[in-house]
Coordinates of C-alpha atoms in Angstrom, one line a residue:
X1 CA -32.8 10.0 58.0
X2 CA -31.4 12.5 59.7
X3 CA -28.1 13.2 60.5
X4 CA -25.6 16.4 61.7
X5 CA -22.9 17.9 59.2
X6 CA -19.7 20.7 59.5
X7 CA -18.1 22.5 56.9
X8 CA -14.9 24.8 56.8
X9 CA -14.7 27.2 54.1
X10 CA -11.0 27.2 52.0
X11 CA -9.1 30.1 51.3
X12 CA -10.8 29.7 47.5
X13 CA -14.2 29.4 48.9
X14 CA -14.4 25.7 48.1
X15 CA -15.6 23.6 51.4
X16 CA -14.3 20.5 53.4
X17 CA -16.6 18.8 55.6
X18 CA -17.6 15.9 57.7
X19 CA -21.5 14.4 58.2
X20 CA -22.5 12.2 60.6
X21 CA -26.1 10.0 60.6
X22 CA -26.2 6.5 61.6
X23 CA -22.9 5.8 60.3
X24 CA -19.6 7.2 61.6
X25 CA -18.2 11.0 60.4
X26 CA -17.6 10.8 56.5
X27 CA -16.2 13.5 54.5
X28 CA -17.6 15.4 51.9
X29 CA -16.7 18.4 49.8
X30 CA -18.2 20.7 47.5
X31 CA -16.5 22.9 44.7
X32 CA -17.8 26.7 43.8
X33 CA -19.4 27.3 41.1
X34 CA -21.3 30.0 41.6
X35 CA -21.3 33.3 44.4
X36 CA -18.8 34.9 45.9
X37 CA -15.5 33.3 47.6
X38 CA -16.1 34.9 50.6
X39 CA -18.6 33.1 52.9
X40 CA -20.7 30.0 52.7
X41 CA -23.7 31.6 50.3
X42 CA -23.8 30.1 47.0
X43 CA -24.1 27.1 44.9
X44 CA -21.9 23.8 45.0
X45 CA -20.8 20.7 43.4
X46 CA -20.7 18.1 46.1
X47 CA -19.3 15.0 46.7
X48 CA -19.4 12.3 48.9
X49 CA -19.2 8.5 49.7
X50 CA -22.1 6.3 51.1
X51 CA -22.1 2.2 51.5
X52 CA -18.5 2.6 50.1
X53 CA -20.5 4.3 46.0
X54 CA -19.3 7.8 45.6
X55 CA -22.4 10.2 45.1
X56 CA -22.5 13.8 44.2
X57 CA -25.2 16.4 44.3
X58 CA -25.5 20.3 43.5
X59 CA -25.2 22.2 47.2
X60 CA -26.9 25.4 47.1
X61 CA -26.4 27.2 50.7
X62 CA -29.0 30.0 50.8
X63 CA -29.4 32.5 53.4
X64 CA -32.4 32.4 56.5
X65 CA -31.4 34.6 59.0
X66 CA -28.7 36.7 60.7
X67 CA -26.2 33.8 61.1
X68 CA -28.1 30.6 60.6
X69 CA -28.4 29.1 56.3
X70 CA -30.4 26.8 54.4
X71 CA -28.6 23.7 52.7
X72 CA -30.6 22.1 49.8
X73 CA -28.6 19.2 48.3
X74 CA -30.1 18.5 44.2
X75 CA -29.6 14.9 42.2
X76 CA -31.0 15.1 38.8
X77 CA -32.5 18.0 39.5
X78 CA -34.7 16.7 43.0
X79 CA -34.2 17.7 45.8
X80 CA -32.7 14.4 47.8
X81 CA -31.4 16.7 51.2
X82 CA -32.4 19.6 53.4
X83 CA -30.3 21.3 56.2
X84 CA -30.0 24.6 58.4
X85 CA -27.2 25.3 59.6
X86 CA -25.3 28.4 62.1
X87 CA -22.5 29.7 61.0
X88 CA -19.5 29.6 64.2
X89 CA -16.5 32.3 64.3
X90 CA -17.1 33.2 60.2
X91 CA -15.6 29.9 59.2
X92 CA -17.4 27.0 60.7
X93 CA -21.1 25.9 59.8
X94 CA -22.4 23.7 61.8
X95 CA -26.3 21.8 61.1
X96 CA -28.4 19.8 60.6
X97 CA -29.6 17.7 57.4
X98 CA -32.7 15.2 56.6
X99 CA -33.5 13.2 53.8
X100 CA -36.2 14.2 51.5
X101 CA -36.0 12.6 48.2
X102 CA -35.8 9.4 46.0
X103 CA -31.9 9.8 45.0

């Protein structure tokens, strides 16, 4: 699967978001819990709805170049997604995701 995702960053460094594969936009958001409010680097507890079943999945959001970011999303401790993304104007990330894993 691969799909397309966006995420704005909150005034508390939390993130909102919308992800698109072959289903219509669905939101998604992730919580800090670890790394600094400001920007998208650091680690996150997401959550999200597919087929109407909540899911949920740590986010980690890693550096890879000047502007663009790796996204790995982690169930039970395997790695289920994989995006890069470009950060747009400091407080839109834009990408791309696939699916890797089992979850």
């Amino acid at each position: 699967m691969i799909g397309n995702f966006s995420f704005s960053l909150t005034r508390n460094g939390n993130l909102l978001g919308e992800f698109k594969n072959n289903t219509p936009f669905f939101t998604e958001s992730a919580d800090r819990i670890a790394g600094s409010p400001e920007g998208f680097i650091g680690k996150y507890f997401a959550t999200w709805q597919e087929n109407h079943h909540p899911r949920s999945a740590i986010l980690e959001i890693t550096k890879l170049g000047t502007k663009s970011l790796k996204l790995t999303w982690r169930e039970n401790n395997e790695i289920t997604f994989e995006g890069v993304g470009e950060i747009n104007d400091e407080s839109i990330l834009f990408g791309e995701y696939s699916y890797v894993g089992k979850a």
